[in-house]
Amino acid sequence: MTITPTVDDQRRLRIALIGAGFMARSHTIAYGALSTLFPELGAKPRLELLADASDESAREAAERLGYARWTANWQEAVNDPNIDIVDIVTPNWLHYEVAMAAIAAGKHVYCEKPLAITAAESKRMWEAARDAGVRTIVGFSYLGNPGVQLAKQLVEDGTLGDVWSVKAHFVVDANADPRLPRTWHYERAKAGLGALGDIGSHIVAIVHEVAGPLTSVFGELATAVKERPEAVGAASYGSTAAADAPLVPVENDDITFVLGRLAGGGTAVLEANRVGNGHPFDLGFEVLGSKGSLRFSQQESYKVELFLRGQEAQVFQGNTVLTLGPQHPNYGAFWPFPGVTLGLHELKVIEIRNLFQAILDDREASPNFEAGWRVTEVLEAAERSCDSGAWTSVEA
Ligand SMILES: NC(=O)c1ccc[n+]([C@@H]2O[C@H](COP(=O)([O-])OP(=O)(O)OC[C@H]3O[C@@H](n4cnc5c(N)ncnc54)[C@H](O)[C@@H]3O)[C@@H](O)[C@H]2O)c1
């Protein structure tokens, strides 16, 4: 028997991961699965460099996650000549500075959501990337879900008729325990908005993807847990507060409702809630049109439910369950048969595939920094509306 080595002459896109926390793992899992699931891409990632806040944490994470080199200096990482893609998984306040430096160094940029603390920063990030001709993508995870893409298709091909209204919600209870420490997520300067920026940005992105842009909004932002125990050290998800930690103020929203008007004439209602007891992870949306409606839930994302007016009197009265399968966008790479729910890490593989494909084809990825900027415009307009008590137009 002869053992023959394989030949791997695929192009490598070299990754510098900036940040080594919760999402660093998810991105790294997705890089690992990319060429198994999308072998036709013609390029593979190389986990080249990891930057984190200290020597100790950067070295530990590089070893654990499998990056070849590490640094505690993100500026070094973004300027390294052996890097093609800078992947930003830091807290929100660093997105702008790191992305702008990476763009200036001619790197493609993958940045987690929300794109930046302010819409003005997000706009500058988009303009810089566009002018530099580098490719960008924002980590809105759920847009690549086959169900979201099927919903978009059923709106675009007119199956639902005119979009009369859209409802979207993202409710979690990960932050409902008031004893959880005040991590960077609750600090205005480090996170920006609270529930609205963190999970609300996902549903604004979904509404934009499926039903078109929001043009004006009316927002109500509330903070249910007004103080939390001070965090010690680099606290993240899952960290606990010291028993005697002093209470410090929560500086952004826990619960936000947004009424919106769509460019196409419809109406939207969005709910973002990070303290929703009894809703561990509840993300979904409905599109109600002149010919029918559809609904989708991330928790049951093996299906889209569809109602078409005119079919009420037929045998299949009511909502029809469209089971997602290989004939739907992005599904076939995972399973050859229908009905399997794709997990959050798998959605990240789709996101990275989209960025790689755009780099290889030399075209814009989706959702790029322009899409990320337009989401931040909506978030800010909702907050301005809450402050003024008036409907507020979304600048663009
Ligand atoms: N798309 C999604 O579903 C999703 C889910 C969760 C979080 N996120 C986003 O991902 C980003 C990261 O969130 P997270 O939960 O991983 O945060 P985290 O707090 O777990 O990790 C942040 C990491 O950044 C590092 N860091 C801080 N300052 C640094 C510096 N100066 N240089 C290098 N590294 C530095 C920290 O040491 C830490 O390792 C945020 O923007 C968040 O909104 C997205």
PDB file of N, CA, C and O in Angstrom, residues 13-77:
ATOM      1  N   LEU A  13      -5.869  33.138   2.746  1.00  0.00           N
ATOM      2  CA  LEU A  13      -6.126  34.500   3.220  1.00  0.00           C
ATOM      3  C   LEU A  13      -5.765  34.496   4.702  1.00  0.00           C
ATOM      4  O   LEU A  13      -6.327  33.725   5.498  1.00  0.00           O
ATOM      5  N   ARG A  14      -4.794  35.351   5.045  1.00  0.00           N
ATOM      6  CA  ARG A  14      -4.190  35.296   6.384  1.00  0.00           C
ATOM      7  C   ARG A  14      -4.940  36.233   7.341  1.00  0.00           C
ATOM      8  O   ARG A  14      -5.122  37.416   7.055  1.00  0.00           O
ATOM      9  N   ILE A  15      -5.356  35.666   8.472  1.00  0.00           N
ATOM     10  CA  ILE A  15      -6.245  36.353   9.409  1.00  0.00           C
ATOM     11  C   ILE A  15      -5.472  36.916  10.592  1.00  0.00           C
ATOM     12  O   ILE A  15      -4.665  36.206  11.196  1.00  0.00           O
ATOM     13  N   ALA A  16      -5.764  38.177  10.939  1.00  0.00           N
ATOM     14  CA  ALA A  16      -5.353  38.712  12.244  1.00  0.00           C
ATOM     15  C   ALA A  16      -6.617  38.930  13.061  1.00  0.00           C
ATOM     16  O   ALA A  16      -7.477  39.748  12.695  1.00  0.00           O
ATOM     17  N   LEU A  17      -6.772  38.171  14.126  1.00  0.00           N
ATOM     18  CA  LEU A  17      -7.954  38.275  14.992  1.00  0.00           C
ATOM     19  C   LEU A  17      -7.621  39.251  16.113  1.00  0.00           C
ATOM     20  O   LEU A  17      -6.653  39.050  16.849  1.00  0.00           O
ATOM     21  N   ILE A  18      -8.427  40.311  16.246  1.00  0.00           N
ATOM     22  CA  ILE A  18      -8.172  41.317  17.284  1.00  0.00           C
ATOM     23  C   ILE A  18      -9.226  41.141  18.370  1.00  0.00           C
ATOM     24  O   ILE A  18     -10.403  41.442  18.162  1.00  0.00           O
ATOM     25  N   GLY A  19      -8.797  40.638  19.529  1.00  0.00           N
ATOM     26  CA  GLY A  19      -9.727  40.326  20.613  1.00  0.00           C
ATOM     27  C   GLY A  19      -9.782  38.815  20.789  1.00  0.00           C
ATOM     28  O   GLY A  19      -9.718  38.070  19.796  1.00  0.00           O
ATOM     29  N   ALA A  20      -9.875  38.375  22.033  1.00  0.00           N
ATOM     30  CA  ALA A  20      -9.812  36.929  22.291  1.00  0.00           C
ATOM     31  C   ALA A  20     -10.893  36.503  23.275  1.00  0.00           C
ATOM     32  O   ALA A  20     -10.686  35.599  24.087  1.00  0.00           O
ATOM     33  N   GLY A  21     -12.045  37.155  23.206  1.00  0.00           N
ATOM     34  CA  GLY A  21     -13.109  36.833  24.149  1.00  0.00           C
ATOM     35  C   GLY A  21     -14.109  35.854  23.559  1.00  0.00           C
ATOM     36  O   GLY A  21     -13.767  34.953  22.790  1.00  0.00           O
ATOM     37  N   PHE A  22     -15.350  36.083  23.917  1.00  0.00           N
ATOM     38  CA  PHE A  22     -16.467  35.218  23.565  1.00  0.00           C
ATOM     39  C   PHE A  22     -16.579  34.991  22.047  1.00  0.00           C
ATOM     40  O   PHE A  22     -16.625  33.866  21.562  1.00  0.00           O
ATOM     41  N   MET A  23     -16.580  36.076  21.273  1.00  0.00           N
ATOM     42  CA  MET A  23     -16.786  35.919  19.825  1.00  0.00           C
ATOM     43  C   MET A  23     -15.542  35.448  19.091  1.00  0.00           C
ATOM     44  O   MET A  23     -15.636  34.934  17.971  1.00  0.00           O
ATOM     45  N   ALA A  24     -14.376  35.605  19.704  1.00  0.00           N
ATOM     46  CA  ALA A  24     -13.153  35.104  19.072  1.00  0.00           C
ATOM     47  C   ALA A  24     -13.279  33.600  18.826  1.00  0.00           C
ATOM     48  O   ALA A  24     -12.860  33.087  17.788  1.00  0.00           O
ATOM     49  N   ARG A  25     -13.877  32.911  19.781  1.00  0.00           N
ATOM     50  CA  ARG A  25     -14.070  31.460  19.621  1.00  0.00           C
ATOM     51  C   ARG A  25     -14.978  31.150  18.439  1.00  0.00           C
ATOM     52  O   ARG A  25     -14.707  30.269  17.635  1.00  0.00           O
ATOM     53  N   SER A  26     -16.095  31.891  18.368  1.00  0.00           N
ATOM     54  CA  SER A  26     -17.068  31.618  17.308  1.00  0.00           C
ATOM     55  C   SER A  26     -16.442  31.847  15.929  1.00  0.00           C
ATOM     56  O   SER A  26     -16.615  31.034  15.005  1.00  0.00           O
ATOM     57  N   HIS A  27     -15.699  32.956  15.767  1.00  0.00           N
ATOM     58  CA  HIS A  27     -15.066  33.227  14.472  1.00  0.00           C
ATOM     59  C   HIS A  27     -14.042  32.140  14.149  1.00  0.00           C
ATOM     60  O   HIS A  27     -13.924  31.697  12.999  1.00  0.00           O
ATOM     61  N   THR A  28     -13.313  31.691  15.164  1.00  0.00           N
ATOM     62  CA  THR A  28     -12.266  30.699  14.914  1.00  0.00           C
ATOM     63  C   THR A  28     -12.878  29.349  14.537  1.00  0.00           C
ATOM     64  O   THR A  28     -12.380  28.661  13.637  1.00  0.00           O
ATOM     65  N   ILE A  29     -13.970  28.991  15.194  1.00  0.00           N
ATOM     66  CA  ILE A  29     -14.682  27.753  14.820  1.00  0.00           C
ATOM     67  C   ILE A  29     -15.082  27.832  13.349  1.00  0.00           C
ATOM     68  O   ILE A  29     -14.922  26.887  12.582  1.00  0.00           O
ATOM     69  N   ALA A  30     -15.583  28.997  12.948  1.00  0.00           N
ATOM     70  CA  ALA A  30     -16.070  29.160  11.572  1.00  0.00           C
ATOM     71  C   ALA A  30     -14.915  29.096  10.562  1.00  0.00           C
ATOM     72  O   ALA A  30     -15.058  28.485   9.502  1.00  0.00           O
ATOM     73  N   TYR A  31     -13.775  29.719  10.893  1.00  0.00           N
ATOM     74  CA  TYR A  31     -12.621  29.596   9.979  1.00  0.00           C
ATOM     75  C   TYR A  31     -12.248  28.129   9.804  1.00  0.00           C
ATOM     76  O   TYR A  31     -11.932  27.671   8.706  1.00  0.00           O
ATOM     77  N   GLY A  32     -12.318  27.383  10.909  1.00  0.00           N
ATOM     78  CA  GLY A  32     -11.926  25.974  10.860  1.00  0.00           C
ATOM     79  C   GLY A  32     -12.826  25.151   9.957  1.00  0.00           C
ATOM     80  O   GLY A  32     -12.392  24.168   9.356  1.00  0.00           O
ATOM     81  N   ALA A  33     -14.104  25.547   9.863  1.00  0.00           N
ATOM     82  CA  ALA A  33     -15.073  24.755   9.089  1.00  0.00           C
ATOM     83  C   ALA A  33     -15.202  25.238   7.641  1.00  0.00           C
ATOM     84  O   ALA A  33     -15.833  24.566   6.823  1.00  0.00           O
ATOM     85  N   LEU A  34     -14.613  26.400   7.338  1.00  0.00           N
ATOM     86  CA  LEU A  34     -14.897  27.054   6.054  1.00  0.00           C
ATOM     87  C   LEU A  34     -14.621  26.160   4.847  1.00  0.00           C
ATOM     88  O   LEU A  34     -15.498  25.947   3.998  1.00  0.00           O
ATOM     89  N   SER A  35     -13.428  25.629   4.747  1.00  0.00           N
ATOM     90  CA  SER A  35     -13.120  24.912   3.505  1.00  0.00           C
ATOM     91  C   SER A  35     -13.678  23.499   3.489  1.00  0.00           C
ATOM     92  O   SER A  35     -13.775  22.883   2.436  1.00  0.00           O
ATOM     93  N   THR A  36     -14.098  22.995   4.662  1.00  0.00           N
ATOM     94  CA  THR A  36     -14.820  21.711   4.664  1.00  0.00           C
ATOM     95  C   THR A  36     -16.210  21.906   4.056  1.00  0.00           C
ATOM     96  O   THR A  36     -16.675  21.094   3.264  1.00  0.00           O
ATOM     97  N   LEU A  37     -16.858  23.006   4.432  1.00  0.00           N
ATOM     98  CA  LEU A  37     -18.232  23.245   3.975  1.00  0.00           C
ATOM     99  C   LEU A  37     -18.285  23.912   2.600  1.00  0.00           C
ATOM    100  O   LEU A  37     -19.230  23.698   1.843  1.00  0.00           O
ATOM    101  N   PHE A  38     -17.301  24.741   2.298  1.00  0.00           N
ATOM    102  CA  PHE A  38     -17.302  25.464   1.012  1.00  0.00           C
ATOM    103  C   PHE A  38     -15.989  25.208   0.264  1.00  0.00           C
ATOM    104  O   PHE A  38     -15.202  26.127   0.021  1.00  0.00           O
ATOM    105  N   PRO A  39     -15.751  23.942  -0.130  1.00  0.00           N
ATOM    106  CA  PRO A  39     -14.467  23.611  -0.771  1.00  0.00           C
ATOM    107  C   PRO A  39     -14.286  24.315  -2.111  1.00  0.00           C
ATOM    108  O   PRO A  39     -13.166  24.527  -2.556  1.00  0.00           O
ATOM    109  N   GLU A  40     -15.405  24.698  -2.731  1.00  0.00           N
ATOM    110  CA  GLU A  40     -15.320  25.309  -4.064  1.00  0.00           C
ATOM    111  C   GLU A  40     -14.819  26.754  -4.017  1.00  0.00           C
ATOM    112  O   GLU A  40     -14.551  27.358  -5.056  1.00  0.00           O
ATOM    113  N   LEU A  41     -14.681  27.320  -2.810  1.00  0.00           N
ATOM    114  CA  LEU A  41     -14.269  28.722  -2.681  1.00  0.00           C
ATOM    115  C   LEU A  41     -12.945  29.007  -3.398  1.00  0.00           C
ATOM    116  O   LEU A  41     -12.781  30.051  -4.022  1.00  0.00           O
ATOM    117  N   GLY A  42     -12.003  28.108  -3.238  1.00  0.00           N
ATOM    118  CA  GLY A  42     -10.702  28.322  -3.876  1.00  0.00           C
ATOM    119  C   GLY A  42      -9.731  29.097  -3.005  1.00  0.00           C
ATOM    120  O   GLY A  42      -8.689  29.529  -3.482  1.00  0.00           O
ATOM    121  N   ALA A  43     -10.075  29.300  -1.736  1.00  0.00           N
ATOM    122  CA  ALA A  43      -9.136  29.930  -0.803  1.00  0.00           C
ATOM    123  C   ALA A  43      -9.444  29.404   0.592  1.00  0.00           C
ATOM    124  O   ALA A  43     -10.584  29.034   0.892  1.00  0.00           O
ATOM    125  N   LYS A  44      -8.426  29.367   1.404  1.00  0.00           N
ATOM    126  CA  LYS A  44      -8.582  28.890   2.786  1.00  0.00           C
ATOM    127  C   LYS A  44      -8.046  29.944   3.740  1.00  0.00           C
ATOM    128  O   LYS A  44      -7.146  30.695   3.387  1.00  0.00           O
ATOM    129  N   PRO A  45      -8.574  29.966   4.965  1.00  0.00           N
ATOM    130  CA  PRO A  45      -8.010  30.899   5.942  1.00  0.00           C
ATOM    131  C   PRO A  45      -6.719  30.345   6.553  1.00  0.00           C
ATOM    132  O   PRO A  45      -6.569  29.134   6.682  1.00  0.00           O
ATOM    133  N   ARG A  46      -5.822  31.230   6.894  1.00  0.00           N
ATOM    134  CA  ARG A  46      -4.672  30.835   7.724  1.00  0.00           C
ATOM    135  C   ARG A  46      -4.750  31.647   9.011  1.00  0.00           C
ATOM    136  O   ARG A  46      -4.789  32.889   8.980  1.00  0.00           O
ATOM    137  N   LEU A  47      -4.795  30.967  10.129  1.00  0.00           N
ATOM    138  CA  LEU A  47      -4.899  31.648  11.424  1.00  0.00           C
ATOM    139  C   LEU A  47      -3.504  32.153  11.789  1.00  0.00           C
ATOM    140  O   LEU A  47      -2.706  31.455  12.399  1.00  0.00           O
ATOM    141  N   GLU A  48      -3.218  33.373  11.355  1.00  0.00           N
ATOM    142  CA  GLU A  48      -1.847  33.867  11.359  1.00  0.00           C
ATOM    143  C   GLU A  48      -1.465  34.560  12.664  1.00  0.00           C
ATOM    144  O   GLU A  48      -0.388  34.362  13.188  1.00  0.00           O
ATOM    145  N   LEU A  49      -2.389  35.400  13.177  1.00  0.00           N
ATOM    146  CA  LEU A  49      -1.970  36.303  14.249  1.00  0.00           C
ATOM    147  C   LEU A  49      -3.169  36.629  15.138  1.00  0.00           C
ATOM    148  O   LEU A  49      -4.275  36.846  14.628  1.00  0.00           O
ATOM    149  N   LEU A  50      -2.948  36.657  16.430  1.00  0.00           N
ATOM    150  CA  LEU A  50      -4.012  37.033  17.372  1.00  0.00           C
ATOM    151  C   LEU A  50      -3.500  38.148  18.274  1.00  0.00           C
ATOM    152  O   LEU A  50      -2.377  38.065  18.794  1.00  0.00           O
ATOM    153  N   ALA A  51      -4.308  39.188  18.430  1.00  0.00           N
ATOM    154  CA  ALA A  51      -3.951  40.283  19.333  1.00  0.00           C
ATOM    155  C   ALA A  51      -4.976  40.349  20.455  1.00  0.00           C
ATOM    156  O   ALA A  51      -6.185  40.263  20.202  1.00  0.00           O
ATOM    157  N   ASP A  52      -4.500  40.482  21.674  1.00  0.00           N
ATOM    158  CA  ASP A  52      -5.415  40.720  22.792  1.00  0.00           C
ATOM    159  C   ASP A  52      -4.779  41.765  23.707  1.00  0.00           C
ATOM    160  O   ASP A  52      -3.706  42.302  23.401  1.00  0.00           O
ATOM    161  N   ALA A  53      -5.466  42.077  24.794  1.00  0.00           N
ATOM    162  CA  ALA A  53      -5.088  43.238  25.601  1.00  0.00           C
ATOM    163  C   ALA A  53      -3.763  43.079  26.333  1.00  0.00           C
ATOM    164  O   ALA A  53      -3.092  44.064  26.624  1.00  0.00           O
ATOM    165  N   SER A  54      -3.350  41.854  26.653  1.00  0.00           N
ATOM    166  CA  SER A  54      -2.091  41.667  27.389  1.00  0.00           C
ATOM    167  C   SER A  54      -1.300  40.524  26.758  1.00  0.00           C
ATOM    168  O   SER A  54      -1.859  39.670  26.059  1.00  0.00           O
ATOM    169  N   ASP A  55       0.016  40.509  27.047  1.00  0.00           N
ATOM    170  CA  ASP A  55       0.869  39.416  26.549  1.00  0.00           C
ATOM    171  C   ASP A  55       0.310  38.067  26.982  1.00  0.00           C
ATOM    172  O   ASP A  55       0.205  37.139  26.189  1.00  0.00           O
ATOM    173  N   GLU A  56      -0.040  38.008  28.251  1.00  0.00           N
ATOM    174  CA  GLU A  56      -0.486  36.726  28.812  1.00  0.00           C
ATOM    175  C   GLU A  56      -1.762  36.219  28.128  1.00  0.00           C
ATOM    176  O   GLU A  56      -1.833  35.061  27.704  1.00  0.00           O
ATOM    177  N   SER A  57      -2.761  37.116  27.995  1.00  0.00           N
ATOM    178  CA  SER A  57      -4.034  36.665  27.408  1.00  0.00           C
ATOM    179  C   SER A  57      -3.876  36.388  25.915  1.00  0.00           C
ATOM    180  O   SER A  57      -4.491  35.468  25.373  1.00  0.00           O
ATOM    181  N   ALA A  58      -3.022  37.165  25.223  1.00  0.00           N
ATOM    182  CA  ALA A  58      -2.833  36.947  23.777  1.00  0.00           C
ATOM    183  C   ALA A  58      -2.137  35.609  23.543  1.00  0.00           C
ATOM    184  O   ALA A  58      -2.546  34.839  22.660  1.00  0.00           O
ATOM    185  N   ARG A  59      -1.099  35.322  24.318  1.00  0.00           N
ATOM    186  CA  ARG A  59      -0.372  34.057  24.127  1.00  0.00           C
ATOM    187  C   ARG A  59      -1.272  32.870  24.459  1.00  0.00           C
ATOM    188  O   ARG A  59      -1.360  31.904  23.693  1.00  0.00           O
ATOM    189  N   GLU A  60      -1.977  32.983  25.576  1.00  0.00           N
ATOM    190  CA  GLU A  60      -2.862  31.871  25.983  1.00  0.00           C
ATOM    191  C   GLU A  60      -3.916  31.605  24.911  1.00  0.00           C
ATOM    192  O   GLU A  60      -4.169  30.456  24.534  1.00  0.00           O
ATOM    193  N   ALA A  61      -4.531  32.688  24.387  1.00  0.00           N
ATOM    194  CA  ALA A  61      -5.609  32.507  23.404  1.00  0.00           C
ATOM    195  C   ALA A  61      -5.061  32.002  22.070  1.00  0.00           C
ATOM    196  O   ALA A  61      -5.694  31.173  21.411  1.00  0.00           O
ATOM    197  N   ALA A  62      -3.884  32.496  21.670  1.00  0.00           N
ATOM    198  CA  ALA A  62      -3.305  32.039  20.402  1.00  0.00           C
ATOM    199  C   ALA A  62      -3.034  30.532  20.468  1.00  0.00           C
ATOM    200  O   ALA A  62      -3.311  29.798  19.515  1.00  0.00           O
ATOM    201  N   GLU A  63      -2.535  30.087  21.608  1.00  0.00           N
ATOM    202  CA  GLU A  63      -2.259  28.647  21.761  1.00  0.00           C
ATOM    203  C   GLU A  63      -3.563  27.850  21.764  1.00  0.00           C
ATOM    204  O   GLU A  63      -3.707  26.846  21.085  1.00  0.00           O
ATOM    205  N   ARG A  64      -4.528  28.348  22.510  1.00  0.00           N
ATOM    206  CA  ARG A  64      -5.802  27.615  22.653  1.00  0.00           C
ATOM    207  C   ARG A  64      -6.572  27.566  21.332  1.00  0.00           C
ATOM    208  O   ARG A  64      -7.132  26.538  20.962  1.00  0.00           O
ATOM    209  N   LEU A  65      -6.577  28.687  20.594  1.00  0.00           N
ATOM    210  CA  LEU A  65      -7.395  28.766  19.385  1.00  0.00           C
ATOM    211  C   LEU A  65      -6.619  28.372  18.121  1.00  0.00           C
ATOM    212  O   LEU A  65      -7.215  28.214  17.054  1.00  0.00           O
ATOM    213  N   GLY A  66      -5.296  28.273  18.225  1.00  0.00           N
ATOM    214  CA  GLY A  66      -4.524  27.781  17.079  1.00  0.00           C
ATOM    215  C   GLY A  66      -4.001  28.856  16.145  1.00  0.00           C
ATOM    216  O   GLY A  66      -3.854  28.601  14.951  1.00  0.00           O
ATOM    217  N   TYR A  67      -3.709  30.060  16.651  1.00  0.00           N
ATOM    218  CA  TYR A  67      -3.108  31.112  15.815  1.00  0.00           C
ATOM    219  C   TYR A  67      -1.581  30.990  15.898  1.00  0.00           C
ATOM    220  O   TYR A  67      -1.019  30.712  16.977  1.00  0.00           O
ATOM    221  N   ALA A  68      -0.904  31.230  14.756  1.00  0.00           N
ATOM    222  CA  ALA A  68       0.539  30.964  14.680  1.00  0.00           C
ATOM    223  C   ALA A  68       1.345  31.944  15.522  1.00  0.00           C
ATOM    224  O   ALA A  68       2.361  31.577  16.109  1.00  0.00           O
ATOM    225  N   ARG A  69       0.904  33.226  15.560  1.00  0.00           N
ATOM    226  CA  ARG A  69       1.667  34.245  16.290  1.00  0.00           C
ATOM    227  C   ARG A  69       0.698  35.060  17.138  1.00  0.00           C
ATOM    228  O   ARG A  69      -0.507  35.045  16.895  1.00  0.00           O
ATOM    229  N   TRP A  70       1.233  35.800  18.092  1.00  0.00           N
ATOM    230  CA  TRP A  70       0.379  36.631  18.942  1.00  0.00           C
ATOM    231  C   TRP A  70       1.091  37.930  19.268  1.00  0.00           C
ATOM    232  O   TRP A  70       2.315  38.042  19.161  1.00  0.00           O
ATOM    233  N   THR A  71       0.306  38.932  19.675  1.00  0.00           N
ATOM    234  CA  THR A  71       0.854  40.210  20.105  1.00  0.00           C
ATOM    235  C   THR A  71      -0.131  40.879  21.063  1.00  0.00           C
ATOM    236  O   THR A  71      -1.344  40.615  20.987  1.00  0.00           O
ATOM    237  N   ALA A  72       0.394  41.734  21.921  1.00  0.00           N
ATOM    238  CA  ALA A  72      -0.490  42.523  22.791  1.00  0.00           C
ATOM    239  C   ALA A  72      -0.661  43.925  22.204  1.00  0.00           C
ATOM    240  O   ALA A  72      -1.177  44.809  22.888  1.00  0.00           O
ATOM    241  N   ASN A  73      -0.252  44.094  20.954  1.00  0.00           N
ATOM    242  CA  ASN A  73      -0.291  45.411  20.327  1.00  0.00           C
ATOM    243  C   ASN A  73      -1.079  45.305  19.011  1.00  0.00           C
ATOM    244  O   ASN A  73      -0.544  44.850  17.993  1.00  0.00           O
ATOM    245  N   TRP A  74      -2.354  45.717  19.039  1.00  0.00           N
ATOM    246  CA  TRP A  74      -3.168  45.501  17.847  1.00  0.00           C
ATOM    247  C   TRP A  74      -2.664  46.316  16.646  1.00  0.00           C
ATOM    248  O   TRP A  74      -2.846  45.923  15.496  1.00  0.00           O
ATOM    249  N   GLN A  75      -1.998  47.462  16.920  1.00  0.00           N
ATOM    250  CA  GLN A  75      -1.454  48.262  15.814  1.00  0.00           C
ATOM    251  C   GLN A  75      -0.446  47.444  15.014  1.00  0.00           C
ATOM    252  O   GLN A  75      -0.428  47.503  13.778  1.00  0.00           O
ATOM    253  N   GLU A  76       0.371  46.677  15.733  1.00  0.00           N
ATOM    254  CA  GLU A  76       1.346  45.806  15.061  1.00  0.00           C
ATOM    255  C   GLU A  76       0.617  44.799  14.182  1.00  0.00           C
ATOM    256  O   GLU A  76       1.038  44.525  13.051  1.00  0.00           O
ATOM    257  N   ALA A  77      -0.455  44.254  14.715  1.00  0.00           N
ATOM    258  CA  ALA A  77      -1.185  43.208  13.986  1.00  0.00           C
ATOM    259  C   ALA A  77      -1.790  43.759  12.697  1.00  0.00           C
ATOM    260  O   ALA A  77      -1.684  43.141  11.641  1.00  0.00           O
TER     261      ALA A  77
END
